[in-house]
XYZ file of C-alpha atoms in Angstrom:
658
model
C -51.775 -33.017 -107.033
C -52.859 -29.539 -108.268
C -55.240 -26.628 -107.904
C -58.164 -26.951 -110.190
C -59.545 -23.814 -110.893
C -57.483 -20.634 -112.483
C -57.417 -17.827 -109.656
C -55.883 -15.715 -111.815
C -58.829 -13.248 -110.606
C -60.056 -15.160 -107.672
C -62.676 -13.584 -105.340
C -60.694 -10.412 -105.601
C -58.171 -11.550 -107.555
C -55.887 -12.800 -105.267
C -52.254 -12.326 -105.462
C -50.019 -14.107 -103.480
C -47.005 -12.429 -101.762
C -44.842 -14.072 -104.721
C -47.334 -12.096 -107.205
C -47.480 -9.049 -105.242
C -43.508 -8.491 -104.736
C -43.026 -9.466 -108.354
C -45.018 -6.388 -109.521
C -42.942 -4.249 -106.538
C -39.619 -5.657 -108.207
C -38.998 -7.553 -104.935
C -38.225 -10.704 -104.732
C -40.099 -12.993 -102.256
C -42.265 -16.410 -101.542
C -44.906 -16.483 -99.085
C -48.288 -15.723 -100.213
C -48.626 -12.128 -98.645
C -51.116 -9.601 -100.415
C -54.784 -10.908 -101.610
C -56.430 -9.297 -104.133
C -55.983 -7.234 -106.989
C -59.700 -5.873 -108.152
C -61.110 -8.586 -106.733
C -64.657 -9.649 -107.272
C -64.986 -12.718 -109.831
C -67.820 -11.115 -111.375
C -65.482 -10.771 -114.380
C -63.149 -13.710 -113.945
C -62.196 -17.070 -112.474
C -63.102 -17.566 -108.765
C -60.834 -19.915 -108.026
C -62.362 -23.487 -106.775
C -60.322 -26.466 -106.022
C -57.469 -24.444 -104.922
C -55.320 -27.079 -103.990
C -53.531 -29.943 -104.003
C -49.929 -30.628 -104.046
C -48.280 -27.002 -103.998
C -49.645 -26.653 -100.176
C -51.008 -23.375 -99.957
C -50.922 -20.140 -99.624
C -54.315 -19.941 -98.700
C -55.577 -19.586 -102.400
C -52.236 -17.927 -103.535
C -49.539 -18.699 -106.232
C -49.560 -22.045 -105.908
C -52.821 -23.304 -104.705
C -52.526 -26.217 -102.630
C -54.405 -25.983 -99.656
C -57.971 -26.776 -100.157
C -58.864 -30.255 -100.898
C -61.425 -33.137 -99.170
C -61.990 -36.468 -97.877
C -63.653 -37.116 -101.527
C -64.820 -40.499 -100.598
C -61.422 -41.788 -101.604
C -60.046 -43.305 -98.688
C -62.662 -46.504 -98.770
C -60.844 -47.231 -102.458
C -64.243 -46.851 -103.862
C -67.402 -49.205 -103.657
C -66.662 -50.714 -107.133
C -65.016 -54.213 -106.299
C -65.936 -57.012 -104.479
C -67.700 -60.549 -105.407
C -67.305 -60.333 -108.886
C -63.045 -59.566 -108.963
C -63.904 -56.024 -110.192
C -60.977 -53.732 -109.214
C -61.800 -51.620 -105.692
C -60.407 -48.722 -107.713
C -62.267 -46.156 -109.993
C -61.677 -46.720 -113.861
C -59.382 -44.730 -115.428
C -61.377 -42.260 -117.749
C -61.671 -38.926 -119.219
C -59.786 -35.617 -119.478
C -60.374 -33.520 -117.185
C -61.020 -29.927 -118.386
C -61.053 -26.398 -116.680
C -61.335 -23.032 -118.252
C -58.807 -19.807 -117.257
C -59.633 -16.766 -117.647
C -55.921 -15.370 -118.973
C -52.730 -16.843 -120.326
C -49.704 -18.014 -118.456
C -46.591 -16.159 -118.874
C -44.339 -18.683 -117.642
C -44.164 -22.347 -116.327
C -40.304 -21.698 -114.753
C -41.130 -23.060 -111.394
C -38.210 -21.127 -109.886
C -39.855 -18.161 -110.882
C -43.451 -18.337 -111.010
C -45.527 -15.591 -109.539
C -48.591 -15.751 -111.188
C -51.783 -17.965 -109.648
C -52.935 -19.801 -113.103
C -49.017 -20.830 -113.630
C -49.046 -22.478 -110.093
C -51.781 -24.456 -111.234
C -50.750 -25.150 -114.346
C -47.107 -26.227 -112.830
C -48.881 -28.265 -110.075
C -50.737 -30.856 -112.830
C -47.185 -31.921 -113.753
C -44.965 -30.953 -110.850
C -45.982 -31.734 -107.083
C -44.466 -29.526 -103.884
C -42.953 -30.479 -100.924
C -46.339 -30.990 -98.910
C -50.153 -29.972 -98.545
C -52.693 -29.446 -95.983
C -55.472 -31.680 -95.157
C -59.129 -30.334 -94.215
C -57.999 -30.983 -90.537
C -55.176 -28.149 -91.555
C -52.682 -31.118 -90.744
C -49.448 -31.066 -92.909
C -49.486 -33.473 -95.323
C -46.263 -34.688 -96.639
C -45.827 -35.231 -100.174
C -42.260 -34.831 -101.364
C -40.764 -34.935 -98.119
C -42.079 -34.861 -94.333
C -40.780 -32.020 -91.510
C -40.177 -32.654 -88.157
C -38.846 -30.907 -85.489
C -38.253 -31.041 -81.606
C -37.872 -27.320 -80.552
C -39.506 -24.918 -83.389
C -35.698 -23.846 -84.102
C -34.427 -27.034 -86.424
C -36.225 -28.548 -88.916
C -35.658 -31.880 -90.607
C -36.797 -32.656 -94.033
C -36.722 -36.368 -95.125
C -37.069 -36.363 -98.571
C -38.646 -39.596 -100.161
C -36.450 -41.989 -101.841
C -38.665 -43.232 -105.018
C -38.710 -39.779 -106.616
C -37.017 -39.522 -109.963
C -36.531 -36.509 -112.445
C -36.701 -37.173 -115.815
C -33.446 -38.267 -118.054
C -30.658 -37.179 -117.483
C -31.020 -36.243 -113.972
C -31.917 -39.533 -112.181
C -33.010 -39.716 -108.546
C -33.757 -36.570 -106.247
C -31.989 -36.441 -103.023
C -32.076 -34.122 -100.613
C -28.874 -32.094 -102.050
C -31.227 -31.231 -104.952
C -33.254 -29.199 -102.640
C -30.097 -27.928 -100.632
C -28.363 -27.056 -103.702
C -31.528 -25.100 -104.960
C -32.107 -23.104 -101.561
C -28.490 -22.138 -101.379
C -27.336 -21.343 -104.724
C -30.522 -20.221 -106.212
C -32.918 -18.772 -103.642
C -29.720 -17.354 -101.299
C -27.891 -16.658 -104.521
C -27.446 -13.961 -106.924
C -31.039 -15.169 -108.475
C -34.194 -13.563 -108.463
C -36.331 -16.615 -107.623
C -39.868 -16.882 -106.334
C -38.104 -17.560 -103.148
C -35.412 -15.458 -103.028
C -36.605 -13.046 -99.995
C -37.722 -16.057 -97.688
C -34.252 -18.248 -97.459
C -32.604 -15.195 -95.728
C -28.707 -15.602 -94.605
C -30.129 -16.083 -91.177
C -32.034 -19.341 -91.805
C -29.082 -22.465 -92.058
C -29.443 -25.273 -94.442
C -27.444 -28.403 -93.909
C -27.591 -31.451 -95.325
C -27.436 -34.293 -93.513
C -27.211 -37.580 -95.539
C -28.647 -38.467 -99.081
C -32.125 -37.796 -98.346
C -31.846 -35.780 -95.351
C -31.245 -32.166 -94.664
C -32.285 -29.508 -91.881
C -33.212 -25.618 -91.581
C -31.884 -23.974 -88.242
C -33.900 -20.793 -87.791
C -32.967 -17.630 -86.057
C -35.798 -18.012 -83.593
C -38.073 -21.132 -82.868
C -41.348 -21.224 -85.214
C -43.627 -24.386 -84.409
C -45.820 -23.540 -86.988
C -43.106 -22.917 -89.800
C -44.228 -25.101 -92.491
C -47.756 -22.804 -92.526
C -45.534 -20.243 -93.375
C -44.616 -21.477 -96.541
C -41.457 -20.788 -96.387
C -40.058 -24.399 -96.869
C -42.480 -25.379 -99.691
C -40.285 -26.312 -102.599
C -40.443 -27.530 -105.966
C -37.768 -30.374 -106.822
C -35.441 -29.004 -109.303
C -32.401 -31.045 -110.421
C -28.923 -29.653 -109.293
C -27.336 -30.652 -112.956
C -29.854 -28.496 -114.820
C -29.262 -25.604 -112.302
C -25.540 -25.830 -112.139
C -24.504 -24.263 -115.867
C -26.809 -21.048 -114.791
C -25.156 -21.115 -110.850
C -21.346 -21.035 -112.858
C -22.168 -18.288 -115.156
C -24.795 -16.137 -112.642
C -27.291 -16.408 -115.316
C -30.328 -14.931 -113.760
C -31.759 -14.449 -117.459
C -30.671 -17.715 -118.960
C -32.185 -19.665 -116.261
C -35.466 -18.195 -116.786
C -35.699 -18.810 -120.685
C -34.684 -22.232 -119.811
C -36.654 -24.778 -121.988
C -36.590 -27.814 -119.453
C -37.452 -25.485 -116.830
C -40.855 -23.423 -119.012
C -41.501 -26.612 -120.877
C -41.424 -28.933 -117.585
C -39.313 -31.439 -119.404
C -37.585 -32.751 -115.923
C -40.400 -33.732 -114.166
C -40.171 -37.648 -114.245
C -42.506 -38.935 -111.786
C -43.124 -36.442 -109.757
C -46.431 -35.141 -110.569
C -49.868 -36.729 -111.438
C -49.283 -35.460 -115.210
C -47.467 -35.011 -117.823
C -47.059 -31.684 -119.897
C -47.901 -32.406 -123.698
C -48.248 -28.356 -124.891
C -48.143 -25.104 -123.898
C -49.814 -22.076 -125.186
C -49.373 -18.862 -123.732
C -52.712 -17.548 -125.127
C -54.470 -20.975 -125.271
C -53.799 -23.337 -122.331
C -52.000 -26.367 -121.472
C -52.575 -29.989 -122.037
C -51.663 -32.947 -120.148
C -51.526 -36.665 -120.361
C -51.575 -39.331 -117.241
C -48.514 -40.022 -115.565
C -48.486 -43.818 -115.217
C -45.497 -43.870 -112.450
C -46.712 -40.998 -110.522
C -44.699 -41.614 -107.140
C -47.946 -41.245 -104.981
C -48.996 -44.387 -106.068
C -46.491 -46.034 -103.454
C -47.591 -43.531 -100.549
C -48.206 -45.766 -97.135
C -50.564 -43.175 -95.746
C -53.500 -41.322 -96.773
C -56.212 -41.789 -98.998
C -56.433 -45.353 -100.434
C -56.891 -44.187 -103.774
C -53.762 -42.745 -104.045
C -52.701 -46.149 -104.968
C -53.676 -46.102 -108.756
C -53.988 -42.367 -109.123
C -54.661 -40.754 -111.135
C -57.814 -41.210 -112.560
C -58.417 -39.038 -115.468
C -56.488 -39.822 -118.994
C -55.391 -36.199 -119.332
C -56.312 -32.725 -118.254
C -56.463 -30.018 -119.987
C -56.634 -26.110 -118.946
C -58.322 -23.853 -121.879
C -57.643 -20.009 -121.790
C -61.187 -18.399 -122.273
C -61.395 -14.715 -121.665
C -64.862 -14.191 -122.030
C -67.107 -14.799 -118.916
C -69.919 -15.760 -120.599
C -68.021 -18.231 -123.188
C -66.896 -20.117 -119.860
C -70.023 -20.030 -117.952
C -71.796 -21.484 -121.275
C -68.595 -24.285 -121.361
C -69.615 -25.403 -118.036
C -73.104 -25.263 -118.680
C -72.778 -27.531 -121.851
C -70.313 -30.015 -120.091
C -67.394 -28.864 -122.162
C -65.498 -28.306 -119.238
C -66.118 -29.961 -115.806
C -65.142 -27.035 -113.699
C -65.314 -23.414 -114.170
C -65.742 -20.512 -111.405
C -69.094 -18.623 -111.144
C -69.813 -14.960 -110.228
C -72.154 -14.444 -107.464
C -74.977 -12.871 -109.585
C -75.155 -16.220 -111.354
C -74.869 -18.589 -108.483
C -78.535 -19.067 -108.310
C -78.480 -19.901 -112.172
C -76.126 -22.399 -111.709
C -77.614 -23.877 -108.392
C -81.057 -24.706 -110.369
C -78.968 -26.095 -113.272
C -78.722 -30.053 -112.687
C -75.971 -30.320 -115.044
C -73.952 -28.299 -112.462
C -72.660 -28.943 -108.776
C -72.103 -25.687 -107.504
C -69.615 -25.757 -104.668
C -69.043 -22.779 -101.791
C -65.322 -22.686 -100.488
C -64.416 -20.410 -97.902
C -61.595 -18.098 -98.334
C -58.914 -16.081 -96.083
C -58.923 -13.506 -98.677
C -60.839 -10.337 -97.878
C -62.348 -7.588 -98.976
C -61.590 -3.836 -97.498
C -61.697 -0.559 -97.890
C -58.360 0.774 -97.481
C -57.783 4.317 -95.949
C -54.695 6.873 -96.342
C -53.569 8.011 -93.407
C -50.577 9.461 -94.885
C -50.085 12.933 -95.357
C -51.594 12.783 -99.015
C -54.637 11.211 -97.976
C -58.035 12.499 -96.664
C -58.103 15.307 -99.309
C -61.196 16.682 -98.188
C -59.877 19.191 -95.302
C -56.543 19.802 -93.534
C -55.774 17.112 -90.925
C -56.692 12.999 -91.608
C -59.304 12.088 -89.320
C -58.620 8.363 -90.918
C -55.661 8.534 -88.238
C -58.025 8.478 -85.552
C -59.684 4.628 -84.555
C -62.627 6.634 -83.911
C -63.260 7.762 -86.514
C -62.246 4.348 -88.345
C -64.893 2.653 -86.083
C -67.357 5.373 -86.683
C -66.969 4.432 -90.484
C -67.193 0.488 -89.497
C -70.401 1.104 -87.756
C -71.712 3.186 -90.416
C -71.377 0.284 -92.808
C -74.111 -2.422 -92.863
C -72.303 -5.583 -93.742
C -75.497 -7.683 -93.441
C -77.101 -5.306 -95.980
C -73.526 -5.098 -98.312
C -73.394 -9.276 -98.207
C -76.929 -9.337 -99.150
C -77.427 -6.799 -101.628
C -73.631 -7.278 -103.408
C -72.966 -10.480 -102.853
C -76.240 -12.369 -102.787
C -75.452 -13.354 -99.434
C -72.529 -15.526 -100.181
C -70.444 -13.939 -97.985
C -69.153 -13.440 -94.172
C -68.840 -10.439 -92.258
C -65.260 -9.762 -91.614
C -64.335 -8.092 -88.261
C -60.833 -9.178 -87.944
C -57.521 -10.055 -89.723
C -58.821 -13.888 -89.402
C -61.939 -15.443 -90.942
C -64.085 -17.027 -88.592
C -62.968 -20.831 -89.475
C -59.491 -19.745 -88.491
C -58.117 -21.348 -85.144
C -56.852 -18.107 -84.504
C -60.255 -16.263 -84.538
C -60.472 -14.679 -80.886
C -63.080 -15.917 -78.759
C -66.543 -14.044 -79.115
C -65.872 -12.493 -75.304
C -62.805 -11.087 -76.798
C -64.203 -9.557 -79.938
C -68.097 -9.042 -79.052
C -67.609 -5.082 -78.240
C -65.951 -4.845 -81.654
C -68.113 -6.723 -84.140
C -68.776 -3.430 -86.058
C -71.082 -3.372 -88.826
C -73.634 -6.197 -87.642
C -76.452 -5.461 -85.078
C -75.952 -3.583 -82.345
C -72.996 -2.076 -83.663
C -74.458 -0.861 -86.662
C -76.487 2.533 -87.698
C -75.999 5.945 -88.617
C -76.896 7.715 -85.097
C -74.314 5.280 -83.304
C -71.738 5.976 -86.135
C -71.958 9.785 -85.583
C -71.494 9.671 -81.829
C -68.391 7.458 -82.261
C -67.254 9.893 -84.740
C -67.591 12.651 -82.513
C -64.929 11.100 -79.946
C -62.545 11.501 -83.005
C -63.785 15.117 -83.514
C -62.493 15.915 -79.879
C -59.094 14.352 -80.477
C -58.538 16.409 -83.882
C -56.990 19.923 -83.514
C -59.225 21.373 -86.334
C -62.364 22.235 -85.847
C -64.694 19.608 -87.456
C -68.248 19.459 -86.413
C -71.622 18.529 -87.157
C -74.226 21.046 -88.843
C -77.237 18.923 -87.826
C -76.345 15.274 -89.001
C -73.616 16.264 -91.772
C -69.814 16.422 -90.783
C -68.146 19.668 -92.100
C -65.206 21.252 -92.479
C -63.699 23.533 -90.146
C -64.523 26.388 -92.796
C -67.843 25.137 -92.563
C -68.185 23.285 -96.174
C -68.929 19.972 -97.116
C -66.382 16.800 -97.102
C -65.631 15.318 -100.375
C -63.478 11.997 -100.631
C -62.370 10.059 -103.753
C -63.233 6.132 -103.464
C -61.153 3.926 -106.148
C -61.782 0.473 -107.279
C -60.453 -1.735 -110.025
C -61.672 -1.027 -113.831
C -64.010 -3.406 -115.103
C -64.913 -5.236 -111.556
C -68.569 -5.051 -110.466
C -68.892 -6.484 -107.470
C -66.133 -3.875 -106.078
C -67.891 -1.256 -107.935
C -71.122 -2.180 -106.135
C -69.554 -2.363 -102.744
C -67.510 1.006 -103.272
C -70.846 2.411 -104.183
C -72.727 1.059 -100.857
C -69.836 2.273 -98.869
C -70.536 5.872 -100.028
C -74.257 5.569 -99.700
C -73.369 4.698 -96.263
C -70.734 7.440 -95.664
C -73.464 10.143 -97.089
C -76.422 8.305 -94.598
C -74.305 8.469 -91.728
C -71.795 11.877 -92.249
C -72.992 13.618 -94.993
C -69.494 13.201 -96.748
C -69.330 13.133 -100.574
C -67.504 10.167 -101.573
C -67.000 10.185 -105.462
C -66.394 6.731 -106.707
C -63.856 6.125 -109.376
C -62.443 2.893 -111.452
C -58.696 2.999 -112.203
C -56.521 0.637 -113.729
C -54.520 -1.475 -111.149
C -51.581 -1.438 -112.400
C -51.514 2.094 -112.853
C -53.289 2.469 -109.043
C -50.369 0.094 -107.791
C -47.613 2.188 -109.758
C -48.960 5.933 -108.880
C -50.981 5.477 -105.442
C -50.388 2.427 -103.387
C -46.493 2.369 -103.309
C -44.138 4.798 -103.275
C -40.085 5.429 -103.723
C -38.964 4.644 -100.470
C -37.384 7.334 -98.634
C -37.267 6.382 -94.845
C -37.185 8.777 -92.215
C -38.327 8.867 -88.491
C -41.505 9.813 -87.273
C -43.192 9.940 -83.384
C -45.494 6.962 -82.823
C -47.264 6.360 -79.428
C -44.369 8.546 -78.093
C -40.845 7.016 -79.265
C -39.041 8.023 -81.931
C -39.164 5.387 -84.826
C -36.773 5.162 -87.782
C -37.445 3.540 -91.367
C -34.400 1.833 -91.937
C -35.126 -0.329 -95.076
C -38.269 0.933 -96.116
C -40.317 -1.143 -99.135
C -42.440 0.527 -101.505
C -45.314 -0.592 -99.861
C -44.015 1.388 -96.880
C -41.970 3.889 -98.142
C -41.178 5.441 -94.634
C -43.008 8.160 -92.296
C -46.497 9.074 -93.023
C -44.550 12.428 -94.667
C -43.421 9.936 -97.504
C -46.426 9.285 -99.916
C -47.445 8.231 -103.131
C -47.298 10.240 -106.348
C -50.673 10.789 -106.599
C -52.966 11.896 -103.636
C -55.543 9.103 -102.654
C -58.340 8.773 -99.883
C -60.087 5.019 -99.940
C -59.717 2.226 -102.069
C -61.008 -1.348 -102.730
C -58.494 -1.991 -105.143
C -56.588 -4.630 -103.282
C -57.485 -6.854 -100.951
C -55.216 -8.913 -98.702
C -54.532 -12.621 -97.532
C -55.237 -13.111 -93.530
C -53.187 -16.224 -93.550
C -55.499 -18.252 -91.035
C -53.124 -21.485 -91.128
C -50.161 -19.381 -89.856
C -51.437 -15.990 -88.347
C -47.666 -15.266 -88.031
C -47.423 -14.221 -91.598
C -49.313 -11.555 -90.862
C -46.132 -9.753 -89.294
C -45.837 -8.400 -92.769
C -48.883 -6.240 -92.327
C -48.481 -5.464 -88.668
C -45.152 -6.023 -86.825
C -44.685 -2.141 -86.053
C -45.177 0.830 -87.983
C -41.930 -0.067 -89.865
C -43.465 -3.828 -91.173
C -42.968 -4.381 -94.678
C -46.437 -3.504 -96.052
C -48.248 -0.758 -94.669
C -49.119 1.567 -97.755
C -51.889 3.305 -95.914
C -49.461 4.836 -93.011
C -51.359 2.767 -89.972
C -49.935 3.586 -86.683
C -51.550 1.448 -83.693
C -52.560 3.454 -81.042
C -53.371 1.548 -77.951
C -51.524 -1.733 -78.227
C -47.964 -3.405 -79.396
C -48.231 -5.878 -82.149
C -44.743 -6.125 -82.448
C -44.211 -7.516 -78.849
C -47.280 -10.077 -79.522
C -45.366 -11.343 -82.653
C -42.626 -11.950 -80.737
C -44.513 -13.530 -77.855
C -46.000 -15.791 -80.510
C -42.329 -16.696 -82.525
C -40.940 -17.220 -78.547
C -44.012 -19.481 -77.715
C -43.215 -23.142 -76.906
C -46.949 -24.216 -76.731
C -49.835 -23.354 -78.455
C -51.685 -22.439 -75.655
C -49.151 -19.543 -75.228
C -49.336 -18.974 -79.048
C -52.805 -18.845 -79.104
C -53.169 -16.394 -76.683
C -50.616 -13.887 -77.987
C -52.615 -14.317 -81.728
C -56.118 -13.648 -79.695
C -54.793 -10.714 -78.391
C -53.680 -9.460 -81.963
C -56.663 -9.674 -83.312
C -58.783 -8.611 -80.901
C -56.957 -5.336 -81.096
C -56.816 -5.237 -84.606
C -60.655 -5.693 -84.449
C -60.638 -2.599 -82.222
C -58.311 -0.124 -84.023
C -59.882 -1.267 -87.683
C -56.176 -0.438 -89.593
C -58.622 -1.068 -92.577
C -62.263 -0.784 -93.126
C -63.042 -4.639 -92.960
C -66.176 -5.754 -94.886
C -66.294 -9.332 -95.871
C -64.779 -12.628 -96.979
C -66.248 -13.884 -100.144
C -66.222 -17.465 -100.922
C -65.037 -19.104 -103.908
C -68.098 -20.286 -106.166
C -66.920 -22.897 -108.295
C -69.234 -25.069 -110.770
C -68.301 -29.044 -111.201
C -69.403 -31.772 -113.709
C -72.324 -33.465 -111.645
C -70.059 -36.612 -112.402
C -66.932 -35.963 -110.841
C -66.491 -37.310 -107.282
C -64.060 -35.421 -105.207
C -64.647 -31.304 -104.719
C -66.008 -30.692 -101.657
C -66.834 -27.180 -99.465
C -64.151 -26.865 -97.412
C -60.838 -24.485 -97.470
C -58.696 -27.860 -97.961
C -60.406 -28.428 -101.322
C -58.169 -30.106 -103.617
C -55.613 -31.741 -101.221
C -56.336 -34.893 -102.876
C -57.023 -34.319 -106.243
C -55.133 -37.545 -108.019
C -57.833 -39.042 -105.782
C -60.786 -37.476 -107.898
C -62.159 -39.337 -110.767
C -65.567 -39.310 -112.979
C -68.545 -41.792 -111.852
C -70.303 -42.375 -115.096
């Protein structure tokens, strides 16, 4: 199973935590960050998102999206005529991607497109069903307390020659010697020393966690590729990280045996990948799941073609040259009306937001930083009419964003807990209400900001001028920023200059900084940054090299499957990811995360998360705007894709009904 559509530039060019940390020179695994330059207008939106790799909610390894595809009944083709109850194996499943792949080495994979390409030939441990349940693939996971998790590895898994059968030892060795060793693997920072990994038998091992985690699989830390111990050993002995990165068996996926639906035939960094059907795919032997798995996969082969031009990619979809391709929102209706294309809308957890710089080099329009006051951030959220924004910029193809979860999340607070904080939709919207809320922030400021009529002016009486960045070449992102700028002018008379910027340049010079640590006073207590990261380099006085005010360059993953992953953003002011310098005003998120971590029931866990996300909605640490759906066009003869966040978990059961 694998992801279907390249998400190199998904709804906001979704970056997984692996990608983001790799970009910053920090090893990691769990999907964290969401978006770089994200709108899908110029690049692929994602699509199937799914299959084997379990899912980082659309991040690096895909994996989460998939549906019932009608496959569980084994088809209706059999019967009295003695025909097979299963579809015929036919055709090649062809997709296109916006950019080439730098590496197919699964040990170091940090690219979403690479996750798709690897997943065609190599499964990971599990995936998720549309019911948000863990679906075991290579291994099953179980626990009694949430502190000790047992991995039961299937006994019919085979590497290619000369490595033989996959055993628990292969996984244990990989975790202990690579992730926990002197290697910069994709998962290096996740398998910490506090997690004790022990082999219990030939096909069983366990992980002992420092704290109970009822939803540990949903953090994706235990989501692993199978890598042969015999392949890794020479590099471990030499501590040869560079050599392991360049190993040809890993780069060309030569070891995959029966571990994926297809076998890699060719890979060209600039052109794409081609595959042939794996007749021995282990999933045929599962005694659970869709009946169609019994003879999967149902394609003779697969192709991922790199096509840099969006126009060309869409032309391929229209003409049937490919079976799936991402569709930008401005062209949704065109393809919706095309009888040769089946358009799917899949909700996503990657948010579109305006980051507000609360550090000392933010709010460059005057003395003091009004972004630091929750009342002013609320006022900005009230000023931005999200219904108008979604209808005008996204053609209605999105949902308002109020807190750090989409509405489809099981951890979205009950409506009565959040109804006073649904800023930007009726009745909490409009310039007059925004100005009234802003005045509450002005009363708290030591500087003499005031309204001159409907215009907010500096203490010296001059107009406030701010800068708002977005990624170069991203049309939806540009339009979103211009809409926000218009609303800031209408509500406050603030002049917001919208500027395009290269994403890499922005990351290096504006978003991150060299960590310096230090102390600051937060909610009346002294807080020390002991191990700051480039995405949270220290107190607000520690800043990036270039000043900035507002930004739509990056969006983030909200992790609806396991909100504990959001501790990277909000677990106190020293948390890993806080480039904006947000300090919670009226609640203690760290205590709520700790309450959830120690929970022994879902009721206690959920209550902690409801409280957390209700408070985030109130304090608006980012100006939260919308969630955009993935728009993907498919061959209408393709059976399988559905409009669900789990689209693609059963990708091997997809087939052509011609």
